[in-house]
PDB file of C-alpha atoms and ligand atoms in Angstrom:
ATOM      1  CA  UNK C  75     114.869 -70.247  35.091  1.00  0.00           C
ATOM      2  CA  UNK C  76     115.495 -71.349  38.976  1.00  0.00           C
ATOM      3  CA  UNK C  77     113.885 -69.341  42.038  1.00  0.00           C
ATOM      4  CA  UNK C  78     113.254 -65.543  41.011  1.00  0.00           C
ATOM      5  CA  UNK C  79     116.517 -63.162  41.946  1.00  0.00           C
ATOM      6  CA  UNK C  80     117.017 -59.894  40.889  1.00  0.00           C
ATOM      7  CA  UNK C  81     121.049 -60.758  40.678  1.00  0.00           C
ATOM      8  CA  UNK C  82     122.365 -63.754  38.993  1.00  0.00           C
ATOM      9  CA  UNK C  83     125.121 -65.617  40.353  1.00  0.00           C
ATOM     10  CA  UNK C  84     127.324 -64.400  37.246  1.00  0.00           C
ATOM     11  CA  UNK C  85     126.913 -61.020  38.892  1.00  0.00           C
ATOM     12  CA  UNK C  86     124.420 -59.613  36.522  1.00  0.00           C
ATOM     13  CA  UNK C  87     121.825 -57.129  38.362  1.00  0.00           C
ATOM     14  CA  UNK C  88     117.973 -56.972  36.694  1.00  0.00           C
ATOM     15  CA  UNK C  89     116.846 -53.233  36.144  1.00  0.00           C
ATOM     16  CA  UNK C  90     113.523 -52.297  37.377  1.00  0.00           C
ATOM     17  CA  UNK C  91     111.034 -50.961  34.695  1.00  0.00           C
ATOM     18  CA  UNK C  92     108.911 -47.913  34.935  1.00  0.00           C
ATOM     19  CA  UNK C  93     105.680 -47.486  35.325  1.00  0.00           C
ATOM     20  CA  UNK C  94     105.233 -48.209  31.816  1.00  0.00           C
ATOM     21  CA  UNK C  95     106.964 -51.457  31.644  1.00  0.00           C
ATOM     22  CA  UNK C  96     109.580 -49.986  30.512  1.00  0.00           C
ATOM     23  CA  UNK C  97     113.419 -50.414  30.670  1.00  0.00           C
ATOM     24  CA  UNK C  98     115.975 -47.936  30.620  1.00  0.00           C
ATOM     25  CA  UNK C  99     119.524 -48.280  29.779  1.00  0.00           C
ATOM     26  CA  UNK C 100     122.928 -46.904  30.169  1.00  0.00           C
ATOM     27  CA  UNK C 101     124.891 -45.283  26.572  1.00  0.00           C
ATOM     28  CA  UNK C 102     127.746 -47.684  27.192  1.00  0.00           C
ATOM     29  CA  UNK C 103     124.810 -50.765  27.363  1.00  0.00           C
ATOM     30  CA  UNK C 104     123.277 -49.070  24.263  1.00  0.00           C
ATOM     31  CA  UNK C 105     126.742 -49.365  22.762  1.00  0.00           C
ATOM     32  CA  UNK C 106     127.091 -53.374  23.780  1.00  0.00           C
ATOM     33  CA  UNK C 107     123.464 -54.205  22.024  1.00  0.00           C
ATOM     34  CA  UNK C 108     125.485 -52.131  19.450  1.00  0.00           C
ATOM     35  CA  UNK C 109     128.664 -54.226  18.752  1.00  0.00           C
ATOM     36  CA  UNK C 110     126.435 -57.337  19.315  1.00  0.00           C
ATOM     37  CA  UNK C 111     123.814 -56.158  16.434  1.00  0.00           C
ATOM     38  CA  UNK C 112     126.452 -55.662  14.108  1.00  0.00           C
ATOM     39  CA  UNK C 113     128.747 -58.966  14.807  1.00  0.00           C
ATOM     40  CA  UNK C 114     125.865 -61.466  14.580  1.00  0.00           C
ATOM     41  CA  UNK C 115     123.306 -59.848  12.193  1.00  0.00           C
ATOM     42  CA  UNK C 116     126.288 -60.308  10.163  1.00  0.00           C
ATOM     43  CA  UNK C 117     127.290 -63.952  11.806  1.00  0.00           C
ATOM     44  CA  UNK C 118     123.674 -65.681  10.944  1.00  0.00           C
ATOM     45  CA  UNK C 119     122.927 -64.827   7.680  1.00  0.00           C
ATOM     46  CA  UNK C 120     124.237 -68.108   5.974  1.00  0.00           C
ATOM     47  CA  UNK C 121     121.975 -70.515   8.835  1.00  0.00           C
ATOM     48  CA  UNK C 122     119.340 -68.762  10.054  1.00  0.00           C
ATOM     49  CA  UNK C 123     115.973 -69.841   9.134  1.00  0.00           C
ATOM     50  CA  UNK C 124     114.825 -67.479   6.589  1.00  0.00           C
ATOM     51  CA  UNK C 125     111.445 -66.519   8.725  1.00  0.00           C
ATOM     52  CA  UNK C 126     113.688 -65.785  11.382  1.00  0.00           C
ATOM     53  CA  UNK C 127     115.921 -63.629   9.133  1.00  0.00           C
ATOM     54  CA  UNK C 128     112.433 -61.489   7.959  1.00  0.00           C
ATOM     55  CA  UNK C 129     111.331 -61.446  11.864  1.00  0.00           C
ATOM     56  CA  UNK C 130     114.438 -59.030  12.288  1.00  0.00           C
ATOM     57  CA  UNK C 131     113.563 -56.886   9.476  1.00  0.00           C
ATOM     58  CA  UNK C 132     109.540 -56.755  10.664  1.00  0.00           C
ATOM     59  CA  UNK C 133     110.508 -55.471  14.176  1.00  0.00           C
ATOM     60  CA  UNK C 134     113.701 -52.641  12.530  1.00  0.00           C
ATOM     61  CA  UNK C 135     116.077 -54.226  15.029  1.00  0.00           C
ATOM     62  CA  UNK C 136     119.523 -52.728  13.859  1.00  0.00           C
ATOM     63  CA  UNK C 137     122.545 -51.424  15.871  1.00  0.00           C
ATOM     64  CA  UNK C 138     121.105 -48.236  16.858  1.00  0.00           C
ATOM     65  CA  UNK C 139     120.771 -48.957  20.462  1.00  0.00           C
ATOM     66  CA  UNK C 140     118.643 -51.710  22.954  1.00  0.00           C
ATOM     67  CA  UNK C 141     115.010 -51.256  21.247  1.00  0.00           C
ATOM     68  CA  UNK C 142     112.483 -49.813  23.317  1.00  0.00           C
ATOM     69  CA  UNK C 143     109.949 -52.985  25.001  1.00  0.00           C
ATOM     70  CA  UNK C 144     107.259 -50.887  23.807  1.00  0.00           C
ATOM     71  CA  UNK C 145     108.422 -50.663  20.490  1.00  0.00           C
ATOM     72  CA  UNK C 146     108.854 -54.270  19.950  1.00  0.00           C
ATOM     73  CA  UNK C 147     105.571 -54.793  22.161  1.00  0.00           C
ATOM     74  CA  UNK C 148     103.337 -52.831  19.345  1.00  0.00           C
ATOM     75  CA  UNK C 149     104.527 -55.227  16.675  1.00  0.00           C
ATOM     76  CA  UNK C 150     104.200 -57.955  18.498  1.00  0.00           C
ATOM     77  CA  UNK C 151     100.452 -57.275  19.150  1.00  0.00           C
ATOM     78  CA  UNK C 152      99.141 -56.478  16.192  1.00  0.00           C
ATOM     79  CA  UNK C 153     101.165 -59.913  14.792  1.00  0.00           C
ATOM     80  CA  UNK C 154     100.521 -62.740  17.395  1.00  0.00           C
ATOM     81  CA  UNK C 155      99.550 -61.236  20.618  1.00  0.00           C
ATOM     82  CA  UNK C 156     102.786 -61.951  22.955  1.00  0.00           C
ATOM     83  CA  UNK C 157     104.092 -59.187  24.551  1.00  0.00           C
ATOM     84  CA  UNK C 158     107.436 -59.068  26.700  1.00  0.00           C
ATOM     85  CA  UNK C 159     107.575 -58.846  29.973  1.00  0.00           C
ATOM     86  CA  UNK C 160     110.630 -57.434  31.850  1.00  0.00           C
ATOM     87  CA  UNK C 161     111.660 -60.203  34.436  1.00  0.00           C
ATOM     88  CA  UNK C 162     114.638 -61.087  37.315  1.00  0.00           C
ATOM     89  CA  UNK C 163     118.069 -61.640  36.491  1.00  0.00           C
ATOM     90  CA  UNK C 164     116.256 -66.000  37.229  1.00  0.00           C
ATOM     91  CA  UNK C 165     112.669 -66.694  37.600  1.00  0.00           C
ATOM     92  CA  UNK C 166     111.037 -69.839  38.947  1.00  0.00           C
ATOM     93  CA  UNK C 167     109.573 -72.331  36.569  1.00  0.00           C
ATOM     94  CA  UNK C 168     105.814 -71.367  38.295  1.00  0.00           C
ATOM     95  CA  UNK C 169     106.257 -67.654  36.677  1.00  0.00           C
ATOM     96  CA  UNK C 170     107.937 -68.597  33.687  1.00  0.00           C
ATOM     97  CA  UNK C 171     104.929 -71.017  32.352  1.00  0.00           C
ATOM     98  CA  UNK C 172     102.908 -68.491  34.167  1.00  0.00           C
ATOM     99  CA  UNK C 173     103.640 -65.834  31.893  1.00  0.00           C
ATOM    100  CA  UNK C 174     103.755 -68.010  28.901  1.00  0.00           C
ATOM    101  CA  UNK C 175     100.128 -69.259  29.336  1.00  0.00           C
ATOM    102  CA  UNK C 176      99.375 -65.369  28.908  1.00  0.00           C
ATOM    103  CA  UNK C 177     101.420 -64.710  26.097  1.00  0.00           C
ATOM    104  CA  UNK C 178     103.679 -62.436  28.147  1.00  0.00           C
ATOM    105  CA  UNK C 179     108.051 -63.950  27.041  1.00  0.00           C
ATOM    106  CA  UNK C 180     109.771 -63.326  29.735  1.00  0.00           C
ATOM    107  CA  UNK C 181     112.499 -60.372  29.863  1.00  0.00           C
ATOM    108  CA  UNK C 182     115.346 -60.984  31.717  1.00  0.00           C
ATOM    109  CA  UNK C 183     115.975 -56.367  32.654  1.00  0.00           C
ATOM    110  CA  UNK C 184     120.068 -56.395  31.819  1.00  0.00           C
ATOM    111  CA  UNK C 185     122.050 -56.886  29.119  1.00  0.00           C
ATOM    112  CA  UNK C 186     125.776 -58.794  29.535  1.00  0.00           C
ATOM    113  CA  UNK C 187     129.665 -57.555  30.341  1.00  0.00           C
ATOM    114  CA  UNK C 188     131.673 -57.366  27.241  1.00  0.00           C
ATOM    115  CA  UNK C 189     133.596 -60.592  28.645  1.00  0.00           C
ATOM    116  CA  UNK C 190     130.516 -62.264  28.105  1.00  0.00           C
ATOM    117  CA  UNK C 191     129.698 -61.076  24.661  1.00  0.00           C
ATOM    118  CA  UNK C 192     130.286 -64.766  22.669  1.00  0.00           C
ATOM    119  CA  UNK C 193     127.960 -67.117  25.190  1.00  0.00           C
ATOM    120  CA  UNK C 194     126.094 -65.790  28.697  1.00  0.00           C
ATOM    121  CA  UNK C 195     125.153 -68.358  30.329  1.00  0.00           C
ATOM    122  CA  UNK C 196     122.034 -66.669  31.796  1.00  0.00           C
ATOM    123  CA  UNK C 197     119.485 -64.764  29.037  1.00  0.00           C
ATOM    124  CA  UNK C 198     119.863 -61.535  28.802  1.00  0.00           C
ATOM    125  CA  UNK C 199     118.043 -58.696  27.375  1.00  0.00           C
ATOM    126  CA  UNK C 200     119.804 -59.361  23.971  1.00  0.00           C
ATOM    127  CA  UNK C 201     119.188 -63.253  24.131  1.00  0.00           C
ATOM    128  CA  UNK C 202     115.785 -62.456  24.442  1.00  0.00           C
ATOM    129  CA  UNK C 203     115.354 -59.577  21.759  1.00  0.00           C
ATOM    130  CA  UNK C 204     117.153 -60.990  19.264  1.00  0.00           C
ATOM    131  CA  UNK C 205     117.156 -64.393  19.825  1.00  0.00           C
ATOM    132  CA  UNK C 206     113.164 -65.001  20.371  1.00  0.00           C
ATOM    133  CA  UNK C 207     111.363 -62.144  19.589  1.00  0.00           C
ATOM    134  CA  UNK C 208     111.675 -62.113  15.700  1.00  0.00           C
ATOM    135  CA  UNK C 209     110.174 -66.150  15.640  1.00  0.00           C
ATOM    136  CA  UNK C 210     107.555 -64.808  18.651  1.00  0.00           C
ATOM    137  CA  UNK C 211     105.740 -63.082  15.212  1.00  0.00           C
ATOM    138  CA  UNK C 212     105.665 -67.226  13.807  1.00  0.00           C
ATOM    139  CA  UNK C 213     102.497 -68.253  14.779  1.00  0.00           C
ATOM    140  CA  UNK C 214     103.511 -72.213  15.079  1.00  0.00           C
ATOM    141  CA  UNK C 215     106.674 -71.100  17.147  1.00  0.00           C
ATOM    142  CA  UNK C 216     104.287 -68.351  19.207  1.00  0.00           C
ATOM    143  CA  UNK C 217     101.693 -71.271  19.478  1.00  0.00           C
ATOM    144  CA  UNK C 218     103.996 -74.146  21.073  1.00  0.00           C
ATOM    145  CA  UNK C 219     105.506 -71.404  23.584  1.00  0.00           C
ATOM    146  CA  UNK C 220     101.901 -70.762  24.403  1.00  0.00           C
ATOM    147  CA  UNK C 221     100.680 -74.914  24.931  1.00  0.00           C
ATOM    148  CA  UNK C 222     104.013 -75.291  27.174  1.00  0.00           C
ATOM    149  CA  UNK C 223     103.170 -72.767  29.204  1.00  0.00           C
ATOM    150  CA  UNK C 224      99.346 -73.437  29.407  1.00  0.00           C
ATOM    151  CA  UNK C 225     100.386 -77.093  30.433  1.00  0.00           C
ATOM    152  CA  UNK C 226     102.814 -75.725  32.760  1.00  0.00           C
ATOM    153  CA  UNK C 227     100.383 -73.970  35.197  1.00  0.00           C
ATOM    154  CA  UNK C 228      98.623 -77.421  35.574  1.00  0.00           C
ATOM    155  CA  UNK C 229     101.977 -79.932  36.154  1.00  0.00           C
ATOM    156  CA  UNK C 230     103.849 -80.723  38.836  1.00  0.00           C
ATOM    157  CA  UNK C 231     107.212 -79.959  39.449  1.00  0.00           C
ATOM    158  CA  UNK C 232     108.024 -83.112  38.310  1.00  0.00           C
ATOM    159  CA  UNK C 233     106.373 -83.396  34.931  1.00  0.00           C
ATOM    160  CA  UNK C 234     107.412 -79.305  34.491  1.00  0.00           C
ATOM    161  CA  UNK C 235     110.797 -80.562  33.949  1.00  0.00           C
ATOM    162  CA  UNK C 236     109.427 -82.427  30.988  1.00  0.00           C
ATOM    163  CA  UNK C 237     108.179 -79.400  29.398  1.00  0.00           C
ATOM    164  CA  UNK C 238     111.525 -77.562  30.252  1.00  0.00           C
ATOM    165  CA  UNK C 239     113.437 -79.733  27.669  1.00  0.00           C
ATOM    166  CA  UNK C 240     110.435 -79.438  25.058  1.00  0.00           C
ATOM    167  CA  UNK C 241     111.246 -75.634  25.570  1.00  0.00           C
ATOM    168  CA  UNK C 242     114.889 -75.659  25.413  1.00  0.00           C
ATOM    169  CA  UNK C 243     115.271 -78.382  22.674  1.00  0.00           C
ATOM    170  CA  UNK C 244     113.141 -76.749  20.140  1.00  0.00           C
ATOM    171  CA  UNK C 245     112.501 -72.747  21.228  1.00  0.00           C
ATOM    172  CA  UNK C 246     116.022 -72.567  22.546  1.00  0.00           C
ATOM    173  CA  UNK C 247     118.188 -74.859  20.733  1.00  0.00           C
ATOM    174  CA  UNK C 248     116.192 -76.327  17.974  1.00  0.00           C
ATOM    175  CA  UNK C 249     117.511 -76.743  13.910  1.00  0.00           C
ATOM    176  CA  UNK C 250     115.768 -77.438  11.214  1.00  0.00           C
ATOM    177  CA  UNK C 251     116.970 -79.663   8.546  1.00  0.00           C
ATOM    178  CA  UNK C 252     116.141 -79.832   4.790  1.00  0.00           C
ATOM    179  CA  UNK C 253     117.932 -80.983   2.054  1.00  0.00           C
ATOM    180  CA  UNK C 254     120.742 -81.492   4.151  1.00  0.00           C
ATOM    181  CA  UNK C 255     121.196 -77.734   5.137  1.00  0.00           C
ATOM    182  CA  UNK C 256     120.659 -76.783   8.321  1.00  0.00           C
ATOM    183  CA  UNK C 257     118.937 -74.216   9.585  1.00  0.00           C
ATOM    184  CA  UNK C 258     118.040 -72.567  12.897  1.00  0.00           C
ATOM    185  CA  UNK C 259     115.266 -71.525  14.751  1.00  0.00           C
ATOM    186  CA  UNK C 260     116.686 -71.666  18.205  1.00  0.00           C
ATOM    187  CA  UNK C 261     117.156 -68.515  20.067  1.00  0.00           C
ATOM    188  CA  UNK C 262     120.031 -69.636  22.269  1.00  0.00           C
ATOM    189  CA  UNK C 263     122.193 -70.512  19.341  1.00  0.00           C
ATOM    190  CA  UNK C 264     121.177 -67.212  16.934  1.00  0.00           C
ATOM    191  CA  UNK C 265     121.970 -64.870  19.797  1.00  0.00           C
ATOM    192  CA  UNK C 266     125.565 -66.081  20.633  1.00  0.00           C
ATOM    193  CA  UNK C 267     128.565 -66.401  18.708  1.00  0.00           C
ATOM    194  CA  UNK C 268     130.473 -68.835  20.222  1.00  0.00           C
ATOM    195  CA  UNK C 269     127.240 -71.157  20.262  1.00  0.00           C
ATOM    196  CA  UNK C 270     126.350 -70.356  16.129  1.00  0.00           C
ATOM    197  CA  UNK C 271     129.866 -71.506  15.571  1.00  0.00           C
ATOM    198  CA  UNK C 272     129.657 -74.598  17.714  1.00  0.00           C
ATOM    199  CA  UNK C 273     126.268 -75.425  15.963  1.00  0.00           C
ATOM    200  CA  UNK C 274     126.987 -74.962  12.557  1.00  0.00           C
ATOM    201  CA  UNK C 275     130.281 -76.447  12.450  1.00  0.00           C
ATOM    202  CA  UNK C 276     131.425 -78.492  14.970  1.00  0.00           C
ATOM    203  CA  UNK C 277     131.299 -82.414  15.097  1.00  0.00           C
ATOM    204  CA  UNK C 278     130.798 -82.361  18.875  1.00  0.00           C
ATOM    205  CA  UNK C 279     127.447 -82.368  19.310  1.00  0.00           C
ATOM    206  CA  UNK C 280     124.971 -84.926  18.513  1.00  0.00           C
ATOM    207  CA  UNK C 281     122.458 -84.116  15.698  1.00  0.00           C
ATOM    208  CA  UNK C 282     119.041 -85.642  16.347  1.00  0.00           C
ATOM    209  CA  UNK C 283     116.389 -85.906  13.907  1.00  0.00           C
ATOM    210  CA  UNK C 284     113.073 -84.838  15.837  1.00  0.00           C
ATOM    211  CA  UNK C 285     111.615 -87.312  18.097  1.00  0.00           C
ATOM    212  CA  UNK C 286     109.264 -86.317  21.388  1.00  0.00           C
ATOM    213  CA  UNK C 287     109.964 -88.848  23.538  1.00  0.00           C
ATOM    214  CA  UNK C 288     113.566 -88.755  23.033  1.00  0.00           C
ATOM    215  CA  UNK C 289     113.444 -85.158  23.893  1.00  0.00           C
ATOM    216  CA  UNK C 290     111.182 -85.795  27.495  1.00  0.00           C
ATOM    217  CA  UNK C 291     114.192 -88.363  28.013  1.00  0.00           C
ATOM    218  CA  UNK C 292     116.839 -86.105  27.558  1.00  0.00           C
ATOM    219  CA  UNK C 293     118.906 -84.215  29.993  1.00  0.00           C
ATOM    220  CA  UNK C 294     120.399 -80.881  29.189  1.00  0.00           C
ATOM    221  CA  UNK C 295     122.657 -78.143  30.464  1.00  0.00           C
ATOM    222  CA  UNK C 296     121.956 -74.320  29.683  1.00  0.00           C
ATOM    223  CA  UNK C 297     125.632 -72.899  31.099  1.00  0.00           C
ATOM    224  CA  UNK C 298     127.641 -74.781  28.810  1.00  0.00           C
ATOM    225  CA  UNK C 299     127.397 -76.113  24.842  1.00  0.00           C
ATOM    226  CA  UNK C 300     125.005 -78.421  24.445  1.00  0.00           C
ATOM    227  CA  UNK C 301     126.303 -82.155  23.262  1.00  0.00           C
ATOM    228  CA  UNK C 302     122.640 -82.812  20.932  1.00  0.00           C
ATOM    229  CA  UNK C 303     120.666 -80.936  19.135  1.00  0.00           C
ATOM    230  CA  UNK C 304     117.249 -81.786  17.624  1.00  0.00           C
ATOM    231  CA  UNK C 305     116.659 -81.464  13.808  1.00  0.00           C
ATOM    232  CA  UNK C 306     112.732 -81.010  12.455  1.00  0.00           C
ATOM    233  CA  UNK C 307     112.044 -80.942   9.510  1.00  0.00           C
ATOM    234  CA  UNK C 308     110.366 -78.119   8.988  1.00  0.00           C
ATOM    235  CA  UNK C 309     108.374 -75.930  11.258  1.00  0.00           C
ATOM    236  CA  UNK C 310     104.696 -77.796  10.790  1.00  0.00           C
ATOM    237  CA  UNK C 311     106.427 -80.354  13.069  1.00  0.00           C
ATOM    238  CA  UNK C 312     105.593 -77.775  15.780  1.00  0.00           C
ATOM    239  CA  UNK C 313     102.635 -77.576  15.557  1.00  0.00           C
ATOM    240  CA  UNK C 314     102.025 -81.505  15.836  1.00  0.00           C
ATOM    241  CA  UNK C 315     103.391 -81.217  19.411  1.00  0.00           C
ATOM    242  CA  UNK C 316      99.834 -80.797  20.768  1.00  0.00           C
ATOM    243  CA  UNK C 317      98.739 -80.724  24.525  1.00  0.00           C
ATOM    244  CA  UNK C 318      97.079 -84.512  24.406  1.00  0.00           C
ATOM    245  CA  UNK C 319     100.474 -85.681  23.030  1.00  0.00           C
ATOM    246  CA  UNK C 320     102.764 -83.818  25.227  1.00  0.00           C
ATOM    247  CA  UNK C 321     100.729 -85.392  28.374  1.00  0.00           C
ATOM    248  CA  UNK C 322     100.631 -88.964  26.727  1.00  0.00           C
ATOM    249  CA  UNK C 323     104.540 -88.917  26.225  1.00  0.00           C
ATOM    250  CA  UNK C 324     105.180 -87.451  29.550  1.00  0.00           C
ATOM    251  CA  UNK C 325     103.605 -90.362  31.179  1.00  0.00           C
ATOM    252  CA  UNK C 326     105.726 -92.774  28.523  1.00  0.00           C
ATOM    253  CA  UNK C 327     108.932 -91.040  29.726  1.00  0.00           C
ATOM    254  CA  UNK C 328     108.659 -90.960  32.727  1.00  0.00           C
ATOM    255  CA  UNK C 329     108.002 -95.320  32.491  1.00  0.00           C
ATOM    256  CA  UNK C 330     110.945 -95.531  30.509  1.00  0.00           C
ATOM    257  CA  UNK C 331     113.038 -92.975  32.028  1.00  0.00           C
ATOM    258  CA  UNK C 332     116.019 -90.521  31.533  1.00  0.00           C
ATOM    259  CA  UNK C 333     118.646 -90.779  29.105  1.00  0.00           C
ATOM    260  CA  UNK C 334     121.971 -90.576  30.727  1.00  0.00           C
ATOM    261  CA  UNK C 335     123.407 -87.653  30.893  1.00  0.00           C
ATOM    262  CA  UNK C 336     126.244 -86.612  28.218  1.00  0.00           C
ATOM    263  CA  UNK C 337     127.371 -83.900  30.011  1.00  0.00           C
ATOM    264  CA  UNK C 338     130.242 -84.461  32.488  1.00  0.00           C
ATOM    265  CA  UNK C 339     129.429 -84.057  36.328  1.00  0.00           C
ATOM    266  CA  UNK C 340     128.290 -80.297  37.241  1.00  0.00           C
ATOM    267  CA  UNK C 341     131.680 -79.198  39.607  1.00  0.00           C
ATOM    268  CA  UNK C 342     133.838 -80.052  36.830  1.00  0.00           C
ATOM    269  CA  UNK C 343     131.849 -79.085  33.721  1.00  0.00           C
ATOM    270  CA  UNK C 344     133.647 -75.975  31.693  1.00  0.00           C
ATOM    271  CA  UNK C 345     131.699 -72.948  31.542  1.00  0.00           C
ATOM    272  CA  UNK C 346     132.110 -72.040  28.322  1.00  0.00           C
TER     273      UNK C 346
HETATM  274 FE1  FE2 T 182     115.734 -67.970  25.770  1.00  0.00          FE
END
């Protein structure tokens, strides 16, 4: 998210669909959705959160090549009415809770270099296949992507921001923990390697249990790791999250104000 460009600033150029809405796609990027299929289908299996893991087999992904939108679109319908929507390289947090409020996830048109296959630190067309679109079929996952962006037409810029780390601390990064495993819902982390690794394993990040408010306090980062993650419980904590609370907390954050920020200052942060 950011102002709408066709090329990011990693370099990455956004295809334009057809008339159809559809994108089209070299052999050797057919053969990158390929090696990434195979590497983390096989990656995920021991953490992924089992609806997640039966979202891939509902829409056939497999390493046969980028699926076709309209493929993936059908499904989608007929399940819980999103549909993608190819989109820039960035988009501007107006169109991104624009689309949302219609049910249309965003599709960023071009998938990454090979020296970007562990973490990209701008969604690509993989990130958002096979990261999102098997929980987009979860009505309470669907349902929360829908309230943030119905909220989002109707904020400021300001109190967007607020629903920007709702988004990225449940729909992109979130985990689930029960019975002390930990499982994960969070699209950022199930479509890259380096970040399922970091996740799963590594004592560097912070492991919150669910709270809202802490979450509208909370800083974060998408082009590096992030230091905390947010634990629920299980996925009926979603659907708590409704539009009266997410106003009411807003306006409690914003009195209280943000957490300071983990991450070190931006010109001398590691891309990872
Ligand atoms: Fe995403």
């Amino acid at each position: 998210m950011g102002n709408s460009s066709s090329v990011s600033k990693f370099g990455y150029v956004a295809k334009q669909p057809d008339s159809n809405g559809e994108i089209y796609f070299s052999i050797s990027e057919h053969e990158i959705w390929n090696k990434l299929y195979s590497r983390q289908i096989n990656l995920i299996q021991e953490h992924a959160f089992y609806q997640y893991l039966e979202g891939i087999k509902h829409l056939n992904l497999d390493d046969n090549g980028i699926p076709r939108l309209s493929k993936i679109n059908s499904i989608l319908l007929k399940s819980t009415g999103w549909q993608l929507q190819p989109v820039d390289c960035t988009i501007s947090f107006d169109y991104f809770f624009h689309l949302l409020s219609n049910k249309k996830f965003p599709a960023a048109a071009f998938i990454r270099r090979s020296e970007d296959f562990d973490f990209v630190p701008v969604p690509d067309i993989f990130h958002e296949i096979f990261g999102h679109c098997p929980l987009l079929l979860n009505k309470e996952y669907a349902n929360l992507s829908y309230k943030i962006g119905k909220l989002g037409v109707k904020m400021s810029k300001e109190d967007q921001k607020y629903l920007a780390r709702i988004y990225w601390f449940t729909i992109e990064t979130g985990l689930i923990k029960s019975n002390k495993n930990i499982e994960i819902y969070g699209g950022s982390i199930l479509s890259s390697y380096s970040e399922y690794n970091y996740a799963t394993t590594s004592e560097l990040p912070l492991r919150l249990p669910f709270n809202l408010l802490d979450i509208l306090r909370t800083p974060y980062r998408v082009d590096v790791l992030p230091n905390v993650y947010f634990n629920i419980s299980s996925f009926e904590q979603l659907q708590e999250i409704t539009e009266e609370i997410i106003i009411e907390y807003i306006e409690k954050a914003k009195v209280l104000g943000d957490f300071r920020s983990l991450y070190p200052p931006r010109d001398i942060a590691k891309i990872a």
